[in-house]
CSV table of C-alpha atoms and ligand atoms in Angstrom, one decimal:
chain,number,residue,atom,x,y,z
Q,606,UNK,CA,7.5,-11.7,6.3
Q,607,UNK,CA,3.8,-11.4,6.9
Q,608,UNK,CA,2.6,-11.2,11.0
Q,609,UNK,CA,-1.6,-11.2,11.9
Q,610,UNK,CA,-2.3,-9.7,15.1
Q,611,UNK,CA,-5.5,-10.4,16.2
Q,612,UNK,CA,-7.3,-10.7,12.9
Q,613,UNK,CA,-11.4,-10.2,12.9
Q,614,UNK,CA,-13.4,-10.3,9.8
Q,615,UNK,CA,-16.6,-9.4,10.2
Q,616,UNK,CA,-19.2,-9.8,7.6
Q,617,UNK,CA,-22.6,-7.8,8.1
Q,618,UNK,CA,-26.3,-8.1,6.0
Q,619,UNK,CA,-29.3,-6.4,7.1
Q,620,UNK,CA,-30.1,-9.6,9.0
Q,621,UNK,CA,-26.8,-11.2,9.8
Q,622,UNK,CA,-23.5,-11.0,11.2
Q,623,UNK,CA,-21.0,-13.7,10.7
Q,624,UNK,CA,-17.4,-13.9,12.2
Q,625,UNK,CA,-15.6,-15.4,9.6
Q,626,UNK,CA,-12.4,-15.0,11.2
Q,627,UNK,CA,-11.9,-14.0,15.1
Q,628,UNK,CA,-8.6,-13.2,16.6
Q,629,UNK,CA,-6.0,-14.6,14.2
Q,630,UNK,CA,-2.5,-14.4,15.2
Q,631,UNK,CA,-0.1,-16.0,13.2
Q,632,UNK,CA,3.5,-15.3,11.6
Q,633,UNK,CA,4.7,-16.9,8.7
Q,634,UNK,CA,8.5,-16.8,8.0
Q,635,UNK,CA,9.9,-16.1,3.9
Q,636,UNK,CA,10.2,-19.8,2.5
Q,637,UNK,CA,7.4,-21.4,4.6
Q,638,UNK,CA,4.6,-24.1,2.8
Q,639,UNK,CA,1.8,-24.1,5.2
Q,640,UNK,CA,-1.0,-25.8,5.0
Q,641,UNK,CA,-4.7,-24.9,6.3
Q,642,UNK,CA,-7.1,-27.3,7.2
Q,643,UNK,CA,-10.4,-27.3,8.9
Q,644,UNK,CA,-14.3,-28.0,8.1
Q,645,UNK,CA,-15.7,-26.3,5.4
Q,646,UNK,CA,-17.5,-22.2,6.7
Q,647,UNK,CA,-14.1,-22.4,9.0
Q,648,UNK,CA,-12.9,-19.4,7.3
Q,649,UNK,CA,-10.0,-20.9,5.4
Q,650,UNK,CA,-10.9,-19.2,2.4
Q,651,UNK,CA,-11.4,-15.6,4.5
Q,652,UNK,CA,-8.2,-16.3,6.0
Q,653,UNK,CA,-6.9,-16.3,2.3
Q,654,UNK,CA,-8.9,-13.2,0.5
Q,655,UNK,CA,-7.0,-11.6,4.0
Q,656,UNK,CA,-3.6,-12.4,3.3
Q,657,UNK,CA,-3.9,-12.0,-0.2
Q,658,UNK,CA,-5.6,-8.5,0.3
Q,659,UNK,CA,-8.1,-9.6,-1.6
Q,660,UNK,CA,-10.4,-8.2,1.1
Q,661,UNK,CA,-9.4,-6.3,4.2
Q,662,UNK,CA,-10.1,-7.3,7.8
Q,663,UNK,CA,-12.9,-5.6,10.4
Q,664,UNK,CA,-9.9,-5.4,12.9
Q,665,UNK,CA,-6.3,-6.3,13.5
Q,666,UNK,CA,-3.4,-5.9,12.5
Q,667,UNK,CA,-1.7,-7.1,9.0
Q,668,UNK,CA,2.0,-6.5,8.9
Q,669,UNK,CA,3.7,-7.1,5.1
Q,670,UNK,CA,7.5,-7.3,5.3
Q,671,UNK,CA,7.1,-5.2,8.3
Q,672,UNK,CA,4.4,-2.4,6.6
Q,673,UNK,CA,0.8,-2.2,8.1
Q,674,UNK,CA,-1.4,-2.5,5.7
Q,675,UNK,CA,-4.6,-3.5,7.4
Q,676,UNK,CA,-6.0,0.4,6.4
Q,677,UNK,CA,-5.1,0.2,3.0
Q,678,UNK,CA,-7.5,1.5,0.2
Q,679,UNK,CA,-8.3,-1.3,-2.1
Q,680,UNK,CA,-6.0,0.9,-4.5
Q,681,UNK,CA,-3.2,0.1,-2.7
Q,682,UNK,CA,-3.4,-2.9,-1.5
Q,683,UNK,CA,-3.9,-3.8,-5.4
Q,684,UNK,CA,-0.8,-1.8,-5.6
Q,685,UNK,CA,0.8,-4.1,-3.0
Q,686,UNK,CA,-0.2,-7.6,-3.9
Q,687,UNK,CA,1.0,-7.1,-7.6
Q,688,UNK,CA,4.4,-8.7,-7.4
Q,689,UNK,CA,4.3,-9.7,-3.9
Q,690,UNK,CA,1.3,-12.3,-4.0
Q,691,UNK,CA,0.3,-14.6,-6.9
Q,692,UNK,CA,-3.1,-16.8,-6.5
Q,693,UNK,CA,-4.3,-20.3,-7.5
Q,694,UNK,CA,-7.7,-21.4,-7.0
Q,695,UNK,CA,-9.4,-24.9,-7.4
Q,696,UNK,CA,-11.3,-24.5,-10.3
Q,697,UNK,CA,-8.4,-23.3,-12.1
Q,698,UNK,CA,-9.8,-19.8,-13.3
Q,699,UNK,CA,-8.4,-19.7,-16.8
Q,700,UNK,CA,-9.7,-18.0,-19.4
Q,701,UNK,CA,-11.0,-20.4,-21.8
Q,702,UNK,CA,-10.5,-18.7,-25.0
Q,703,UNK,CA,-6.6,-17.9,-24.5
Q,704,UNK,CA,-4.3,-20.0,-25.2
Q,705,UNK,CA,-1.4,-21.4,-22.2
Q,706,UNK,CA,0.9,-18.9,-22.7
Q,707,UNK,CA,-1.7,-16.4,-23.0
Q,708,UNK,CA,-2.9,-17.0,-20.5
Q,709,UNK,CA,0.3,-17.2,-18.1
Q,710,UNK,CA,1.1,-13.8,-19.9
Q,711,UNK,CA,-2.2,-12.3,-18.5
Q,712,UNK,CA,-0.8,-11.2,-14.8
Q,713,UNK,CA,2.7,-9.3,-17.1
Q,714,UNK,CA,-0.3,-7.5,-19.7
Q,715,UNK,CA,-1.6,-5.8,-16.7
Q,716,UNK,CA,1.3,-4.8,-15.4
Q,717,UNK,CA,2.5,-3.2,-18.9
Q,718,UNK,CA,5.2,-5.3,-19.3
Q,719,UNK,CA,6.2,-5.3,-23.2
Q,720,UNK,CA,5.7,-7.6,-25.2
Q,721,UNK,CA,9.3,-9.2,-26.4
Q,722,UNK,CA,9.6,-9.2,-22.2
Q,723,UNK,CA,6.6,-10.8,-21.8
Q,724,UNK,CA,7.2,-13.7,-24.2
Q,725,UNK,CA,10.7,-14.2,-22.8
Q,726,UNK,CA,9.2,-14.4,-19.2
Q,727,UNK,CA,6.4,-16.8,-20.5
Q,728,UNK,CA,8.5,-19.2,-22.0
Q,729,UNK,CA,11.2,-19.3,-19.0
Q,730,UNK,CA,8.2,-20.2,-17.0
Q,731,UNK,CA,6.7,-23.0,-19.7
Q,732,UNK,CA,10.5,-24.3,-19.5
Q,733,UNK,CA,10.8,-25.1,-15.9
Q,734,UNK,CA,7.3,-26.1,-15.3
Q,735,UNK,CA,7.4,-28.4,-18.4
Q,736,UNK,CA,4.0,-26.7,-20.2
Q,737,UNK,CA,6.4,-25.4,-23.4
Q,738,UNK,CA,5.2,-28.2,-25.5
Q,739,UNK,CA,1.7,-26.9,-24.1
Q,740,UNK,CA,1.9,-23.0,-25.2
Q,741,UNK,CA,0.0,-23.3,-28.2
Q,742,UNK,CA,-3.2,-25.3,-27.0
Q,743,UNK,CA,-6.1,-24.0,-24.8
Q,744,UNK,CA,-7.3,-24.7,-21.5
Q,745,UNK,CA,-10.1,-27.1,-22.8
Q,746,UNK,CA,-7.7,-29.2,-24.8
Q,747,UNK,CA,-5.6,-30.2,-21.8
Q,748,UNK,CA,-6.7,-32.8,-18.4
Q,749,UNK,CA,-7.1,-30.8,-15.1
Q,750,UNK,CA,-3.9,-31.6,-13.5
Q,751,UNK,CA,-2.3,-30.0,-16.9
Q,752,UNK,CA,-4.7,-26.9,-16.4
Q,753,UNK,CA,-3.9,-26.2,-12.6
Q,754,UNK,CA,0.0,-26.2,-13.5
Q,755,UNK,CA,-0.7,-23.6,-16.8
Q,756,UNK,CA,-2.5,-21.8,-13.3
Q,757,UNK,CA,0.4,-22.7,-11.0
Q,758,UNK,CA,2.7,-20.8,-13.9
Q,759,UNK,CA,0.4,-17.7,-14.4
Q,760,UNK,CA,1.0,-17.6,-10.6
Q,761,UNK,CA,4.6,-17.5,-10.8
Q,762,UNK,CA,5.4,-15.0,-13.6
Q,763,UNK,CA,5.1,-12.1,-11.3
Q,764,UNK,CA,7.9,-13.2,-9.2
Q,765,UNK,CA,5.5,-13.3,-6.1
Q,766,UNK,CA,7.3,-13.6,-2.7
Q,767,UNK,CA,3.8,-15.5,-1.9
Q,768,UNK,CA,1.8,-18.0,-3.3
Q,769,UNK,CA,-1.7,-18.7,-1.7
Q,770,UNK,CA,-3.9,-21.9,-3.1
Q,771,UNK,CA,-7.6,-22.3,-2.5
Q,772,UNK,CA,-7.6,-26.0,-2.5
Q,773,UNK,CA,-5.6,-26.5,-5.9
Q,774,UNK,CA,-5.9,-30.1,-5.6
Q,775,UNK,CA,-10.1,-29.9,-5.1
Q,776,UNK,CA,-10.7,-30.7,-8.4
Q,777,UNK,CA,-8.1,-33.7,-9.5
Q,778,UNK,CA,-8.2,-37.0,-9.1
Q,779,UNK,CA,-5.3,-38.4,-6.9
Q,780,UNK,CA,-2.6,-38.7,-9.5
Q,781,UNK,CA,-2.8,-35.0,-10.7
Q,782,UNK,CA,-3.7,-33.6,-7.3
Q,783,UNK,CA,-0.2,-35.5,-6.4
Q,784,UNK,CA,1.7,-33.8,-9.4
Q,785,UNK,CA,0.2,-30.3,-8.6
Q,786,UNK,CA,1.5,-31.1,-5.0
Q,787,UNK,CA,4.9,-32.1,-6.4
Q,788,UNK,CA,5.3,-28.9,-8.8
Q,789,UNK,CA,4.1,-26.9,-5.1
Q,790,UNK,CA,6.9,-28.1,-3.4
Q,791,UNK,CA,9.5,-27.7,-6.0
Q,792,UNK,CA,8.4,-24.0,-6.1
Q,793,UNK,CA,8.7,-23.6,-2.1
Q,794,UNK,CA,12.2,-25.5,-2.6
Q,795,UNK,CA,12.9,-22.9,-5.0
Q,796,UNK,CA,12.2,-20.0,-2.2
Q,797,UNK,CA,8.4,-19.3,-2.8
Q,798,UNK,CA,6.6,-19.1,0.3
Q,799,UNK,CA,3.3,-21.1,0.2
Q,800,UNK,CA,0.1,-21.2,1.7
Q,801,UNK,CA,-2.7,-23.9,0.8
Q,802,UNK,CA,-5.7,-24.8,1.9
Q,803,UNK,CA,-7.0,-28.4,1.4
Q,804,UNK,CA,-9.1,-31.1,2.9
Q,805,UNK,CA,-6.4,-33.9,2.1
Q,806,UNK,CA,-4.9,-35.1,4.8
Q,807,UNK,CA,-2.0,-36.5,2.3
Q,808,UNK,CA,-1.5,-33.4,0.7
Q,809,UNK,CA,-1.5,-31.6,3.7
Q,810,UNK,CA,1.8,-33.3,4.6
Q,811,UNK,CA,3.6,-31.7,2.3
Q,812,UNK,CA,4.2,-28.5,3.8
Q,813,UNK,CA,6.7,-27.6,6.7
Q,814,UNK,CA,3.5,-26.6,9.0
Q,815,UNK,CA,0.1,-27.4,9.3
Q,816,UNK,CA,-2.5,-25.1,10.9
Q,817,UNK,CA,-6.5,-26.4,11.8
Q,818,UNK,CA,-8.5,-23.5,12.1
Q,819,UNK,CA,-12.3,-24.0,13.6
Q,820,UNK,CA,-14.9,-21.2,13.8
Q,821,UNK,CA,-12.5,-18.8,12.7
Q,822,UNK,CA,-9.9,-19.6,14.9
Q,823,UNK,CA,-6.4,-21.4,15.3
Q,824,UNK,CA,-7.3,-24.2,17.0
Q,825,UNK,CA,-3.9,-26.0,16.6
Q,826,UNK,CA,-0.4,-25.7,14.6
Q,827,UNK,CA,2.0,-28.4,14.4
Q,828,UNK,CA,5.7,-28.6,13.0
Q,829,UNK,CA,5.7,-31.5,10.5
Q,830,UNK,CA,8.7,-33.3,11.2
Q,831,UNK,CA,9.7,-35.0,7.7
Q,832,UNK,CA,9.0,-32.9,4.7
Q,833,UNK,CA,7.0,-35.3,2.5
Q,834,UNK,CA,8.1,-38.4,2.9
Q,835,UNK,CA,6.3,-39.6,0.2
Q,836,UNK,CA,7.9,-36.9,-2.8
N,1154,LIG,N1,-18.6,-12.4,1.2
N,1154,LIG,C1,-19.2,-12.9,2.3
N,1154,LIG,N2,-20.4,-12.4,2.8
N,1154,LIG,C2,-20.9,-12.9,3.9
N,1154,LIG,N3,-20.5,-14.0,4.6
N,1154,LIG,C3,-19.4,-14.6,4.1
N,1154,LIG,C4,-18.7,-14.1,2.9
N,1154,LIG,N4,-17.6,-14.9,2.7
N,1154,LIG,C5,-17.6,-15.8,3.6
N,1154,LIG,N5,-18.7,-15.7,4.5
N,1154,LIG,C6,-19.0,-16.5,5.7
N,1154,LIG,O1,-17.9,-16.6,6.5
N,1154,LIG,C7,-17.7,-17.9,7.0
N,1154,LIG,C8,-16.3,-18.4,6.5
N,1154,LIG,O2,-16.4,-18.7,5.1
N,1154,LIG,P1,-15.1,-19.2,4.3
N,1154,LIG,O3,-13.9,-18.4,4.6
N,1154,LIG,O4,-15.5,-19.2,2.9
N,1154,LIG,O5,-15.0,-20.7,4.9
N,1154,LIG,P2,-14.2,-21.9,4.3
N,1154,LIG,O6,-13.3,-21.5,3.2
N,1154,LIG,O7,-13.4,-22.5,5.5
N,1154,LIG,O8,-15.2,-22.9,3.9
N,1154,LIG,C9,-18.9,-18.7,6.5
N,1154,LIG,O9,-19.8,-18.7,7.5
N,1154,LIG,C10,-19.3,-18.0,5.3
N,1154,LIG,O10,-20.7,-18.2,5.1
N,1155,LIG,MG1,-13.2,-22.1,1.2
């Protein structure tokens, strides 16, 4: 589904250059959960804004369900990621002064989905992430863990093939990081293809692959033999 060929990113100042990323290969197969590890200025998060053409590379190849999109205008790979890619950061990135379902409805508004479509959508959403009884409140009124899955579901109502997550577990304390990590997996058992970054170890181990980058490279990738053994 998505292949890097030798991925460089670049970033230039007046006074600096800084290879965030240098020579990336990797392929990553529909229905994967792959986790990303490595010290922090690795380029995990580069590696990310990449795939989720959030920001294009300096050189390389980026191959989409077999398109090359690595010289893309922003205005189409915006055009590209709707649908195909939904996002989920650590600090949750809600907008404080909508409510849960307004908030999960954001990603359908932009897309000028009506609204008696958009509704319908939220609430099958709510349903099988268990937030219904949640629509109504805001983001303040509810504990983290409850905040990263009203973020896990705003993620989800696009349909994305993808779902890439900046450390969602960053911010919670082991029980939610563990329930965020739970609702993850049931949404790559449910054919979502996931990519997360995180420094936990445990968390790590519930994907299907785990990948150590250093300096900006793939420095190893290991098959994890037994999904989870602790779901
Ligand atoms: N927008 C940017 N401009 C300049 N340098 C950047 C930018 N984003 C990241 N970097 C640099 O690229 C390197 C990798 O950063 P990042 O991908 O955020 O690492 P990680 O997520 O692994 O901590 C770091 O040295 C960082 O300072
Ligand atoms: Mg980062």
């Amino acid at each position: 589904m998505i292949r890097l060929e030798n991925i460089t990113k670049v970033y230039r100042s007046s006074e600096v250059e800084t290879t965030a990323l240098n020579n990336i290969n990797l392929n990553i197969e529909a229905g994967e959960f792959i986790s990303i590890m490595g010290p922090s200025g690795c380029g995990k998060s580069t590696l990310l804004n990449v795939l989720g053409m959030l920001d294009s590379p300096s050189d390389g190849k980026y191959f989409f369900n077999g398109e090359q999109i690595s010289r893309y205008s922003e205005r189409k790979l915006a055009q590209k990621r709707k649908g195909h890619i939904g996002f989920i950061f650590q600090s949750f990135n809600l907008i404080d002064e909508l409510s849960v379902a307004e908030n999960i409805a954001m990603p359908l508004f932009y897309q000028g989905i009506a609204r008696a479509e958009r509704q319908q959508r939220v609430d099958e959403v709510m349903q099988r992430l268990n937030i219904a009884h949640r629509a109504k409140h805001m983001p303040q009124q509810l504990s983290g863990g409850q905040q990263q899955r009203v973020a896990v579901a705003r993620a989800l109502i696009c349909k994305p093939e993808v779902i890439l997550a900046d450390e969602p577990t960053g911010n919670l304390d082991s029980k939610h990081g563990d329930e965020v990590m739970e609702l993850l997996k049931q949404v790559n058992d449910e054919g979502t293809t996931i990519l997360m970054v995180t420094h936990s170890q445990y968390h790590a181990e519930y994907a299907k692959r785990l990948i150590h980058l250093f300096d900006g490279k793939v420095v190893s990738e290991n098959q994890l033999a037994k999904v989870a053994e602790h779901a």
